[in-house]
């Protein structure tokens, strides 16, 4: 039996992919339409779901909405999560529930909700699965007391909205809560990622709670991305002179460059089973370091010019390495980094962050890294995070399209590639994202991890089977 699904705000298809994976005996899901505004994400969806399954457009527009309703009436399940920036819900809600409700209805930033509920009301699926970021229940507020009060309010308003459309949000075994906070790491995803879901049905049934899956071994980064081909980054040269704290590098050139070069040389040993680190292209890079680094360090004057020349030579060799060993999978190529950052990546201990290397009381305190840190310390101090192999990843963010500094590889001097981010999100290894590197990071970072979605889907299949009985 195939139950039909409409995916609203479908992005690059994480939610749909998980629902497609879900199975209970002969029961499964068929995605009949996925609605999405972004062109790159739509191309990804067309590639995986099929050309005629995607409605590309703004679902707040009448013609798109009419089309969705016409093509999806009678669908069993609507899944989706309006994008998170609409969650400015707690702000205007200081004075209580009615105002909150009103804000939800009238604040233009929240209109996407209105359209989501509007479509639910008109299509009337049997089940709605609403997914969103944890921020929906924990807005930054002044006092603890206010926090708990408003946590209730924001999420309750959304549940109330569904109830008013005739959907029960009650959960089995829980008389109070109408939503669940799920951490993807408990569903086979090698990542700490908490998401809020509301399951609602219009058949007056209790909605299922999702049991945590018990894995014998924790999902780790090593299992997810540990055996991929080694990736080396190119280093930006043209804008090097304007780099903040470049003087710290040039005054400590030997220490800086040996840290970077050492981190690449170590890869030959760490990955000795893998052919690419034994290739001519990789060996040429190592030989280049051995020949050219001492020459560069022996220069007394114009060190910056020689450094630029050294990095250009390295970049040329990396290009050849990439062409030969990585070009078949474009999503597993590193973005370019600057010399300060690759030095910092190389020196940071796996499993540590800039908040630690700048904290004199921390075991990870490092005076040199502290001097290199280029950002405003009164704001975010955990800008740089180097991951470790034996733990799950931190939450993959769409912010990776801007920079990947919170996602530094455990032993290579670079940040995660889109391919690594997608595997950490539990996308199948052959899942291809359309668009350039940044568009890919955005789709991946926004996605519901397919393995989490699969667990949700399997619970929904059971609910549908119960309804049919
Ligand atoms: C959080 S992402 C969804 C991720 C998706 N559920 C997944 O698992 O891959 C939200 C998506 O909503 C899309 N979106 C935003 N406004 C929209 C609108 N008015 N109409 C259609 N899609 C919209 C965005 O382009 C974005 O891809």
GROMACS .gro file of C-alpha atoms and ligand atoms in nm:
model
  496
    1UNK     CA    1   0.000   0.000   0.000
    2UNK     CA    2   0.145   0.338  -0.099
    3UNK     CA    3   0.025   0.638   0.100
    4UNK     CA    4   0.052   0.973  -0.075
    5UNK     CA    5   0.255   1.268   0.052
    6UNK     CA    6   0.274   1.638  -0.030
    7UNK     CA    7   0.601   1.804   0.079
    8UNK     CA    8   0.570   2.182   0.134
    9UNK     CA    9   0.886   2.397   0.153
   10UNK     CA   10   1.066   2.089   0.024
   11UNK     CA   11   1.419   2.236  -0.007
   12UNK     CA   12   1.670   1.983  -0.141
   13UNK     CA   13   1.443   1.696  -0.037
   14UNK     CA   14   1.567   1.566   0.301
   15UNK     CA   15   1.218   1.514   0.440
   16UNK     CA   16   1.092   1.350   0.118
   17UNK     CA   17   1.396   1.125   0.093
   18UNK     CA   18   1.341   0.993   0.446
   19UNK     CA   19   0.972   0.935   0.380
   20UNK     CA   20   1.060   0.745   0.064
   21UNK     CA   21   1.292   0.522   0.270
   22UNK     CA   22   1.022   0.444   0.530
   23UNK     CA   23   0.876   0.089   0.518
   24UNK     CA   24   0.635  -0.113   0.731
   25UNK     CA   25   0.566  -0.449   0.570
   26UNK     CA   26   0.410  -0.360   0.234
   27UNK     CA   27   0.329  -0.005   0.340
   28UNK     CA   28   0.531   0.285   0.208
   29UNK     CA   29   0.496   0.643   0.091
   30UNK     CA   30   0.480   0.799  -0.252
   31UNK     CA   31   0.571   1.167  -0.278
   32UNK     CA   32   0.316   1.302  -0.520
   33UNK     CA   33   0.429   1.667  -0.516
   34UNK     CA   34   0.708   1.872  -0.361
   35UNK     CA   35   0.667   2.250  -0.356
   36UNK     CA   36   0.972   2.474  -0.348
   37UNK     CA   37   1.067   2.830  -0.442
   38UNK     CA   38   1.439   2.802  -0.495
   39UNK     CA   39   1.549   2.701  -0.845
   40UNK     CA   40   1.856   2.500  -0.744
   41UNK     CA   41   1.659   2.309  -0.482
   42UNK     CA   42   1.386   2.241  -0.742
   43UNK     CA   43   1.647   2.100  -0.981
   44UNK     CA   44   1.769   1.871  -0.702
   45UNK     CA   45   1.411   1.759  -0.637
   46UNK     CA   46   1.338   1.699  -1.007
   47UNK     CA   47   1.651   1.490  -1.029
   48UNK     CA   48   1.545   1.263  -0.743
   49UNK     CA   49   1.165   1.264  -0.747
   50UNK     CA   50   1.100   1.307  -1.118
   51UNK     CA   51   1.026   1.603  -1.344
   52UNK     CA   52   0.648   1.611  -1.288
   53UNK     CA   53   0.663   1.582  -0.908
   54UNK     CA   54   0.791   1.933  -0.844
   55UNK     CA   55   0.587   2.251  -0.823
   56UNK     CA   56   0.838   2.532  -0.852
   57UNK     CA   57   0.710   2.862  -0.717
   58UNK     CA   58   0.603   3.075  -0.424
   59UNK     CA   59   0.329   2.893  -0.238
   60UNK     CA   60   0.192   3.221  -0.106
   61UNK     CA   61   0.088   3.315  -0.462
   62UNK     CA   62  -0.268   3.234  -0.561
   63UNK     CA   63  -0.188   3.057  -0.886
   64UNK     CA   64   0.065   2.828  -0.717
   65UNK     CA   65  -0.168   2.760  -0.429
   66UNK     CA   66  -0.456   2.679  -0.665
   67UNK     CA   67  -0.231   2.441  -0.851
   68UNK     CA   68  -0.120   2.267  -0.531
   69UNK     CA   69  -0.480   2.227  -0.419
   70UNK     CA   70  -0.594   2.099  -0.760
   71UNK     CA   71  -0.312   1.846  -0.785
   72UNK     CA   72  -0.302   1.730  -0.424
   73UNK     CA   73  -0.661   1.700  -0.301
   74UNK     CA   74  -0.704   1.367  -0.125
   75UNK     CA   75  -0.339   1.333  -0.030
   76UNK     CA   76  -0.284   1.127   0.288
   77UNK     CA   77  -0.006   1.330   0.448
   78UNK     CA   78   0.131   1.685   0.428
   79UNK     CA   79   0.488   1.722   0.553
   80UNK     CA   80   0.686   2.044   0.580
   81UNK     CA   81   0.842   2.317   0.782
   82UNK     CA   82   0.820   2.686   0.695
   83UNK     CA   83   1.172   2.837   0.704
   84UNK     CA   84   1.302   2.929   1.046
   85UNK     CA   85   1.342   3.305   1.003
   86UNK     CA   86   0.966   3.334   1.039
   87UNK     CA   87   1.006   3.238   1.404
   88UNK     CA   88   1.009   3.582   1.544
   89UNK     CA   89   0.706   3.462   1.731
   90UNK     CA   90   0.813   3.518   2.088
   91UNK     CA   91   0.894   3.886   2.041
   92UNK     CA   92   0.547   4.034   2.024
   93UNK     CA   93   0.402   3.776   2.257
   94UNK     CA   94   0.504   3.922   2.588
   95UNK     CA   95   0.151   3.984   2.698
   96UNK     CA   96   0.010   3.639   2.640
   97UNK     CA   97  -0.166   3.393   2.424
   98UNK     CA   98  -0.430   3.598   2.234
   99UNK     CA   99  -0.164   3.847   2.122
  100UNK     CA  100   0.059   3.563   2.018
  101UNK     CA  101  -0.216   3.418   1.807
  102UNK     CA  102  -0.280   3.755   1.655
  103UNK     CA  103   0.090   3.804   1.580
  104UNK     CA  104   0.094   3.467   1.409
  105UNK     CA  105  -0.198   3.575   1.192
  106UNK     CA  106  -0.093   3.927   1.110
  107UNK     CA  107   0.285   3.965   1.127
  108UNK     CA  108   0.406   3.958   0.766
  109UNK     CA  109   0.714   3.767   0.874
  110UNK     CA  110   0.487   3.487   0.978
  111UNK     CA  111   0.268   3.473   0.671
  112UNK     CA  112   0.436   3.153   0.558
  113UNK     CA  113   0.264   2.979   0.850
  114UNK     CA  114  -0.066   3.116   0.746
  115UNK     CA  115  -0.020   2.974   0.399
  116UNK     CA  116   0.092   2.639   0.537
  117UNK     CA  117  -0.220   2.616   0.756
  118UNK     CA  118  -0.433   2.749   0.473
  119UNK     CA  119  -0.317   2.467   0.246
  120UNK     CA  120  -0.375   2.210   0.522
  121UNK     CA  121  -0.727   2.349   0.569
  122UNK     CA  122  -0.810   2.327   0.199
  123UNK     CA  123  -0.641   1.997   0.112
  124UNK     CA  124  -0.740   1.826   0.437
  125UNK     CA  125  -0.489   1.542   0.450
  126UNK     CA  126  -0.542   1.280   0.715
  127UNK     CA  127  -0.208   1.363   0.877
  128UNK     CA  128   0.014   1.671   0.902
  129UNK     CA  129   0.380   1.654   1.005
  130UNK     CA  130   0.518   1.995   1.092
  131UNK     CA  131   0.894   2.021   1.145
  132UNK     CA  132   1.104   2.310   1.265
  133UNK     CA  133   1.415   2.430   1.445
  134UNK     CA  134   1.440   2.401   1.820
  135UNK     CA  135   1.443   2.780   1.839
  136UNK     CA  136   1.068   2.771   1.802
  137UNK     CA  137   1.041   2.670   2.167
  138UNK     CA  138   1.339   2.852   2.312
  139UNK     CA  139   1.359   3.209   2.201
  140UNK     CA  140   1.619   3.424   2.374
  141UNK     CA  141   1.435   3.592   2.654
  142UNK     CA  142   1.530   3.789   2.961
  143UNK     CA  143   1.441   3.570   3.254
  144UNK     CA  144   1.399   3.200   3.315
  145UNK     CA  145   1.041   3.253   3.418
  146UNK     CA  146   0.958   3.439   3.098
  147UNK     CA  147   1.135   3.173   2.898
  148UNK     CA  148   0.924   2.887   3.024
  149UNK     CA  149   0.608   3.091   2.985
  150UNK     CA  150   0.682   3.179   2.626
  151UNK     CA  151   0.813   2.840   2.531
  152UNK     CA  152   0.466   2.720   2.597
  153UNK     CA  153   0.308   3.001   2.405
  154UNK     CA  154   0.490   2.988   2.070
  155UNK     CA  155   0.455   2.618   2.014
  156UNK     CA  156   0.108   2.601   2.162
  157UNK     CA  157  -0.015   2.861   1.917
  158UNK     CA  158   0.087   2.646   1.625
  159UNK     CA  159  -0.078   2.341   1.782
  160UNK     CA  160  -0.392   2.549   1.852
  161UNK     CA  161  -0.398   2.654   1.488
  162UNK     CA  162  -0.397   2.290   1.381
  163UNK     CA  163  -0.661   2.202   1.641
  164UNK     CA  164  -0.884   2.479   1.512
  165UNK     CA  165  -0.864   2.316   1.168
  166UNK     CA  166  -0.986   1.990   1.321
  167UNK     CA  167  -0.649   1.819   1.375
  168UNK     CA  168  -0.564   1.649   1.702
  169UNK     CA  169  -0.210   1.716   1.819
  170UNK     CA  170  -0.239   1.492   2.128
  171UNK     CA  171   0.044   1.245   2.173
  172UNK     CA  172   0.002   0.895   2.313
  173UNK     CA  173   0.129   0.866   2.668
  174UNK     CA  174   0.147   1.242   2.722
  175UNK     CA  175  -0.145   1.442   2.853
  176UNK     CA  176   0.027   1.778   2.826
  177UNK     CA  177   0.279   1.810   2.543
  178UNK     CA  178   0.166   1.828   2.185
  179UNK     CA  179   0.506   1.838   2.019
  180UNK     CA  180   0.827   1.635   2.036
  181UNK     CA  181   1.188   1.745   2.036
  182UNK     CA  182   1.392   1.484   1.850
  183UNK     CA  183   1.769   1.465   1.836
  184UNK     CA  184   1.880   1.319   1.501
  185UNK     CA  185   2.171   1.142   1.671
  186UNK     CA  186   1.918   0.901   1.827
  187UNK     CA  187   1.792   0.795   1.484
  188UNK     CA  188   2.116   0.681   1.322
  189UNK     CA  189   2.238   1.025   1.210
  190UNK     CA  190   2.605   1.103   1.296
  191UNK     CA  191   2.509   1.451   1.414
  192UNK     CA  192   2.372   1.635   1.714
  193UNK     CA  193   2.067   1.804   1.563
  194UNK     CA  194   1.755   1.880   1.760
  195UNK     CA  195   1.433   1.943   1.576
  196UNK     CA  196   1.079   2.002   1.688
  197UNK     CA  197   0.801   1.804   1.523
  198UNK     CA  198   0.427   1.820   1.559
  199UNK     CA  199   0.224   1.528   1.428
  200UNK     CA  200  -0.147   1.599   1.386
  201UNK     CA  201  -0.436   1.394   1.245
  202UNK     CA  202  -0.800   1.465   1.170
  203UNK     CA  203  -0.930   1.122   1.271
  204UNK     CA  204  -0.921   1.194   1.642
  205UNK     CA  205  -0.640   0.945   1.705
  206UNK     CA  206  -0.354   0.984   1.948
  207UNK     CA  207  -0.033   1.062   1.761
  208UNK     CA  208   0.271   0.836   1.795
  209UNK     CA  209   0.575   0.918   2.006
  210UNK     CA  210   0.901   0.839   1.838
  211UNK     CA  211   1.103   0.581   2.025
  212UNK     CA  212   1.474   0.647   2.035
  213UNK     CA  213   1.652   0.387   1.827
  214UNK     CA  214   1.912   0.205   2.032
  215UNK     CA  215   2.236   0.173   1.844
  216UNK     CA  216   2.509  -0.037   1.997
  217UNK     CA  217   2.776   0.207   1.889
  218UNK     CA  218   2.732   0.584   1.876
  219UNK     CA  219   2.724   0.729   1.531
  220UNK     CA  220   3.058   0.901   1.479
  221UNK     CA  221   3.219   1.122   1.221
  222UNK     CA  222   3.469   0.845   1.150
  223UNK     CA  223   3.192   0.610   1.043
  224UNK     CA  224   3.027   0.877   0.830
  225UNK     CA  225   3.320   1.036   0.645
  226UNK     CA  226   3.638   0.867   0.767
  227UNK     CA  227   3.717   0.672   0.451
  228UNK     CA  228   3.664   0.940   0.187
  229UNK     CA  229   3.943   1.048  -0.049
  230UNK     CA  230   4.177   1.303   0.109
  231UNK     CA  231   4.093   1.661   0.006
  232UNK     CA  232   4.346   1.944   0.001
  233UNK     CA  233   4.237   2.309  -0.013
  234UNK     CA  234   4.379   2.576  -0.239
  235UNK     CA  235   4.498   2.885  -0.052
  236UNK     CA  236   4.387   3.232  -0.158
  237UNK     CA  237   4.674   3.452  -0.269
  238UNK     CA  238   4.525   3.760  -0.435
  239UNK     CA  239   4.366   3.899  -0.115
  240UNK     CA  240   4.637   3.778   0.119
  241UNK     CA  241   4.784   4.121   0.196
  242UNK     CA  242   4.459   4.249   0.347
  243UNK     CA  243   4.422   3.951   0.580
  244UNK     CA  244   4.368   4.043   0.947
  245UNK     CA  245   4.661   3.924   1.163
  246UNK     CA  246   4.874   3.832   0.863
  247UNK     CA  247   5.161   3.998   1.053
  248UNK     CA  248   5.135   3.726   1.320
  249UNK     CA  249   5.192   3.469   1.045
  250UNK     CA  250   5.480   3.656   0.880
  251UNK     CA  251   5.653   3.716   1.215
  252UNK     CA  252   5.625   3.343   1.289
  253UNK     CA  253   5.659   3.211   0.937
  254UNK     CA  254   5.855   2.899   1.017
  255UNK     CA  255   5.622   2.785   1.295
  256UNK     CA  256   5.312   2.868   1.086
  257UNK     CA  257   5.417   2.699   0.764
  258UNK     CA  258   5.562   2.393   0.935
  259UNK     CA  259   5.228   2.346   1.113
  260UNK     CA  260   5.044   2.358   0.780
  261UNK     CA  261   5.294   2.148   0.586
  262UNK     CA  262   5.315   1.900   0.875
  263UNK     CA  263   4.939   1.852   0.875
  264UNK     CA  264   4.953   1.753   0.506
  265UNK     CA  265   5.257   1.531   0.542
  266UNK     CA  266   5.085   1.344   0.827
  267UNK     CA  267   4.806   1.247   0.590
  268UNK     CA  268   5.043   1.018   0.402
  269UNK     CA  269   5.070   0.807   0.712
  270UNK     CA  270   4.713   0.838   0.842
  271UNK     CA  271   4.563   0.745   0.506
  272UNK     CA  272   4.840   0.512   0.388
  273UNK     CA  273   4.586   0.253   0.268
  274UNK     CA  274   4.429   0.501   0.027
  275UNK     CA  275   4.568   0.525  -0.327
  276UNK     CA  276   4.544   0.902  -0.368
  277UNK     CA  277   4.799   0.975  -0.093
  278UNK     CA  278   5.045   0.739  -0.263
  279UNK     CA  279   4.992   0.898  -0.604
  280UNK     CA  280   5.246   1.099  -0.804
  281UNK     CA  281   5.032   1.408  -0.761
  282UNK     CA  282   5.034   1.385  -0.381
  283UNK     CA  283   5.404   1.295  -0.368
  284UNK     CA  284   5.486   1.598  -0.582
  285UNK     CA  285   5.323   1.822  -0.323
  286UNK     CA  286   5.531   1.669  -0.046
  287UNK     CA  287   5.852   1.705  -0.253
  288UNK     CA  288   5.759   2.064  -0.329
  289UNK     CA  289   5.732   2.137   0.044
  290UNK     CA  290   6.069   1.973   0.111
  291UNK     CA  291   6.243   2.170  -0.163
  292UNK     CA  292   6.074   2.509  -0.148
  293UNK     CA  293   5.990   2.569   0.216
  294UNK     CA  294   6.356   2.591   0.334
  295UNK     CA  295   6.425   2.830   0.044
  296UNK     CA  296   6.135   3.052   0.140
  297UNK     CA  297   6.238   3.055   0.506
  298UNK     CA  298   6.596   3.151   0.416
  299UNK     CA  299   6.481   3.477   0.251
  300UNK     CA  300   6.560   3.785   0.455
  301UNK     CA  301   6.357   4.041   0.260
  302UNK     CA  302   6.033   4.054   0.061
  303UNK     CA  303   5.905   3.755   0.251
  304UNK     CA  304   5.546   3.826   0.154
  305UNK     CA  305   5.628   3.812  -0.217
  306UNK     CA  306   5.807   3.481  -0.172
  307UNK     CA  307   5.522   3.349   0.040
  308UNK     CA  308   5.277   3.435  -0.239
  309UNK     CA  309   5.499   3.257  -0.488
  310UNK     CA  310   5.525   2.953  -0.258
  311UNK     CA  311   5.147   2.935  -0.223
  312UNK     CA  312   5.092   2.974  -0.598
  313UNK     CA  313   5.324   2.680  -0.659
  314UNK     CA  314   5.134   2.474  -0.400
  315UNK     CA  315   4.797   2.571  -0.554
  316UNK     CA  316   4.910   2.458  -0.899
  317UNK     CA  317   5.004   2.118  -0.763
  318UNK     CA  318   4.676   2.091  -0.569
  319UNK     CA  319   4.484   2.168  -0.891
  320UNK     CA  320   4.655   1.871  -1.059
  321UNK     CA  321   4.584   1.648  -0.757
  322UNK     CA  322   4.215   1.750  -0.758
  323UNK     CA  323   4.184   1.699  -1.135
  324UNK     CA  324   4.328   1.351  -1.112
  325UNK     CA  325   4.168   1.223  -0.788
  326UNK     CA  326   3.861   1.428  -0.698
  327UNK     CA  327   3.715   1.569  -1.018
  328UNK     CA  328   3.466   1.283  -1.058
  329UNK     CA  329   3.282   1.405  -0.749
  330UNK     CA  330   3.261   1.783  -0.764
  331UNK     CA  331   3.084   1.807  -0.429
  332UNK     CA  332   3.389   1.658  -0.256
  333UNK     CA  333   3.624   1.946  -0.332
  334UNK     CA  334   3.725   2.201  -0.071
  335UNK     CA  335   3.650   2.570  -0.088
  336UNK     CA  336   3.957   2.794  -0.099
  337UNK     CA  337   4.091   2.904   0.242
  338UNK     CA  338   4.326   3.183   0.348
  339UNK     CA  339   4.671   3.114   0.488
  340UNK     CA  340   4.582   3.232   0.841
  341UNK     CA  341   4.287   2.994   0.859
  342UNK     CA  342   4.475   2.689   0.727
  343UNK     CA  343   4.748   2.754   0.984
  344UNK     CA  344   4.483   2.777   1.255
  345UNK     CA  345   4.308   2.460   1.130
  346UNK     CA  346   4.641   2.276   1.133
  347UNK     CA  347   4.725   2.379   1.490
  348UNK     CA  348   4.386   2.332   1.654
  349UNK     CA  349   4.338   2.007   1.844
  350UNK     CA  350   4.056   1.784   1.718
  351UNK     CA  351   3.751   1.832   1.938
  352UNK     CA  352   3.842   2.189   2.038
  353UNK     CA  353   3.711   2.536   1.959
  354UNK     CA  354   3.838   2.893   1.950
  355UNK     CA  355   3.647   2.959   2.273
  356UNK     CA  356   3.886   2.709   2.432
  357UNK     CA  357   4.213   2.813   2.269
  358UNK     CA  358   4.146   3.173   2.380
  359UNK     CA  359   4.060   3.075   2.736
  360UNK     CA  360   4.364   3.075   2.965
  361UNK     CA  361   4.189   2.835   3.204
  362UNK     CA  362   4.129   2.576   2.930
  363UNK     CA  363   4.350   2.275   2.857
  364UNK     CA  364   4.333   2.382   2.493
  365UNK     CA  365   4.461   2.735   2.559
  366UNK     CA  366   4.713   2.833   2.290
  367UNK     CA  367   4.879   3.174   2.298
  368UNK     CA  368   4.965   3.170   1.928
  369UNK     CA  369   4.615   3.076   1.813
  370UNK     CA  370   4.480   3.335   2.054
  371UNK     CA  371   4.691   3.601   1.875
  372UNK     CA  372   4.574   3.479   1.535
  373UNK     CA  373   4.201   3.495   1.617
  374UNK     CA  374   4.072   3.767   1.384
  375UNK     CA  375   3.714   3.833   1.498
  376UNK     CA  376   3.544   4.048   1.758
  377UNK     CA  377   3.588   3.866   2.091
  378UNK     CA  378   3.298   4.041   2.254
  379UNK     CA  379   3.061   3.850   2.023
  380UNK     CA  380   3.097   3.483   1.926
  381UNK     CA  381   3.412   3.325   2.060
  382UNK     CA  382   3.337   2.975   1.932
  383UNK     CA  383   3.379   3.081   1.568
  384UNK     CA  384   3.630   2.803   1.492
  385UNK     CA  385   3.542   2.442   1.578
  386UNK     CA  386   3.762   2.149   1.486
  387UNK     CA  387   3.567   1.826   1.495
  388UNK     CA  388   3.692   1.495   1.630
  389UNK     CA  389   3.659   1.150   1.476
  390UNK     CA  390   3.507   0.971   1.769
  391UNK     CA  391   3.202   1.189   1.814
  392UNK     CA  392   2.898   1.285   1.606
  393UNK     CA  393   2.920   1.618   1.424
  394UNK     CA  394   2.770   1.940   1.556
  395UNK     CA  395   2.452   2.056   1.383
  396UNK     CA  396   2.516   2.107   1.011
  397UNK     CA  397   2.404   2.462   0.930
  398UNK     CA  398   2.306   2.636   0.608
  399UNK     CA  399   2.550   2.905   0.727
  400UNK     CA  400   2.814   2.678   0.572
  401UNK     CA  401   2.737   2.863   0.250
  402UNK     CA  402   2.903   3.170   0.410
  403UNK     CA  403   3.192   2.996   0.585
  404UNK     CA  404   3.264   2.657   0.730
  405UNK     CA  405   3.471   2.761   1.030
  406UNK     CA  406   3.252   2.568   1.271
  407UNK     CA  407   3.312   2.256   1.064
  408UNK     CA  408   3.687   2.203   1.048
  409UNK     CA  409   3.791   1.854   0.944
  410UNK     CA  410   3.951   1.640   1.219
  411UNK     CA  411   4.283   1.583   1.039
  412UNK     CA  412   4.285   1.775   0.709
  413UNK     CA  413   4.349   2.151   0.710
  414UNK     CA  414   4.013   2.257   0.565
  415UNK     CA  415   3.640   2.268   0.637
  416UNK     CA  416   3.383   2.002   0.541
  417UNK     CA  417   3.301   1.963   0.173
  418UNK     CA  418   2.933   1.962   0.067
  419UNK     CA  419   2.962   1.586   0.014
  420UNK     CA  420   3.078   1.535   0.374
  421UNK     CA  421   2.802   1.764   0.505
  422UNK     CA  422   2.544   1.561   0.309
  423UNK     CA  423   2.673   1.229   0.448
  424UNK     CA  424   2.665   1.376   0.800
  425UNK     CA  425   2.304   1.468   0.730
  426UNK     CA  426   2.252   1.098   0.639
  427UNK     CA  427   2.172   1.158   0.272
  428UNK     CA  428   2.244   0.849   0.059
  429UNK     CA  429   2.602   0.859  -0.085
  430UNK     CA  430   2.473   0.893  -0.443
  431UNK     CA  431   2.239   1.187  -0.367
  432UNK     CA  432   2.334   1.480  -0.591
  433UNK     CA  433   2.254   1.844  -0.510
  434UNK     CA  434   2.212   2.091  -0.796
  435UNK     CA  435   2.369   2.436  -0.805
  436UNK     CA  436   2.707   2.572  -0.704
  437UNK     CA  437   2.888   2.492  -0.380
  438UNK     CA  438   2.700   2.753  -0.175
  439UNK     CA  439   2.360   2.647  -0.307
  440UNK     CA  440   2.449   2.290  -0.211
  441UNK     CA  441   2.553   2.386   0.144
  442UNK     CA  442   2.222   2.575   0.181
  443UNK     CA  443   2.009   2.279   0.072
  444UNK     CA  444   2.207   2.037   0.288
  445UNK     CA  445   2.210   2.259   0.597
  446UNK     CA  446   1.835   2.325   0.571
  447UNK     CA  447   1.736   1.963   0.536
  448UNK     CA  448   1.559   1.727   0.772
  449UNK     CA  449   1.812   1.440   0.799
  450UNK     CA  450   1.666   1.158   0.588
  451UNK     CA  451   1.725   0.894   0.859
  452UNK     CA  452   1.535   1.103   1.114
  453UNK     CA  453   1.259   1.157   0.855
  454UNK     CA  454   1.251   0.783   0.790
  455UNK     CA  455   1.181   0.713   1.159
  456UNK     CA  456   0.907   0.976   1.160
  457UNK     CA  457   0.768   0.822   0.839
  458UNK     CA  458   0.759   0.472   0.988
  459UNK     CA  459   0.564   0.597   1.290
  460UNK     CA  460   0.319   0.768   1.053
  461UNK     CA  461   0.278   0.449   0.847
  462UNK     CA  462   0.172   0.270   1.164
  463UNK     CA  463  -0.077   0.546   1.241
  464UNK     CA  464  -0.222   0.526   0.888
  465UNK     CA  465  -0.251   0.149   0.911
  466UNK     CA  466  -0.438   0.185   1.241
  467UNK     CA  467  -0.672   0.436   1.083
  468UNK     CA  468  -0.742   0.202   0.793
  469UNK     CA  469  -0.816  -0.090   1.022
  470LIG     C1  470   1.406   2.468   0.595
  470LIG     S1  471   1.402   2.457   0.422
  470LIG     C2  472   1.319   2.304   0.398
  470LIG     C3  473   1.407   2.184   0.401
  470LIG     C4  474   1.335   2.057   0.361
  470LIG     N1  475   1.223   2.027   0.447
  470LIG     C5  476   1.431   1.938   0.360
  470LIG     O1  477   1.415   1.848   0.441
  470LIG     O2  478   1.523   1.935   0.276
  470LIG     C6  479   1.276   2.571   0.378
  470LIG     C7  480   1.257   2.588   0.228
  470LIG     O3  481   1.140   2.669   0.206
  470LIG     C8  482   1.160   2.736   0.083
  470LIG     N2  483   1.065   2.848   0.076
  470LIG     C9  484   1.070   2.965   0.144
  470LIG     N3  485   0.965   3.043   0.114
  470LIG    C10  486   0.892   2.974   0.025
  470LIG    C11  487   0.770   3.004  -0.044
  470LIG     N4  488   0.707   3.119  -0.026
  470LIG     N5  489   0.720   2.912  -0.130
  470LIG    C12  490   0.786   2.793  -0.148
  470LIG     N6  491   0.900   2.760  -0.085
  470LIG    C13  492   0.953   2.849   0.002
  470LIG    C14  493   1.305   2.778   0.090
  470LIG     O4  494   1.357   2.804  -0.041
  470LIG    C15  495   1.371   2.656   0.157
  470LIG     O5  496   1.427   2.570   0.063
   0.00000   0.00000   0.00000
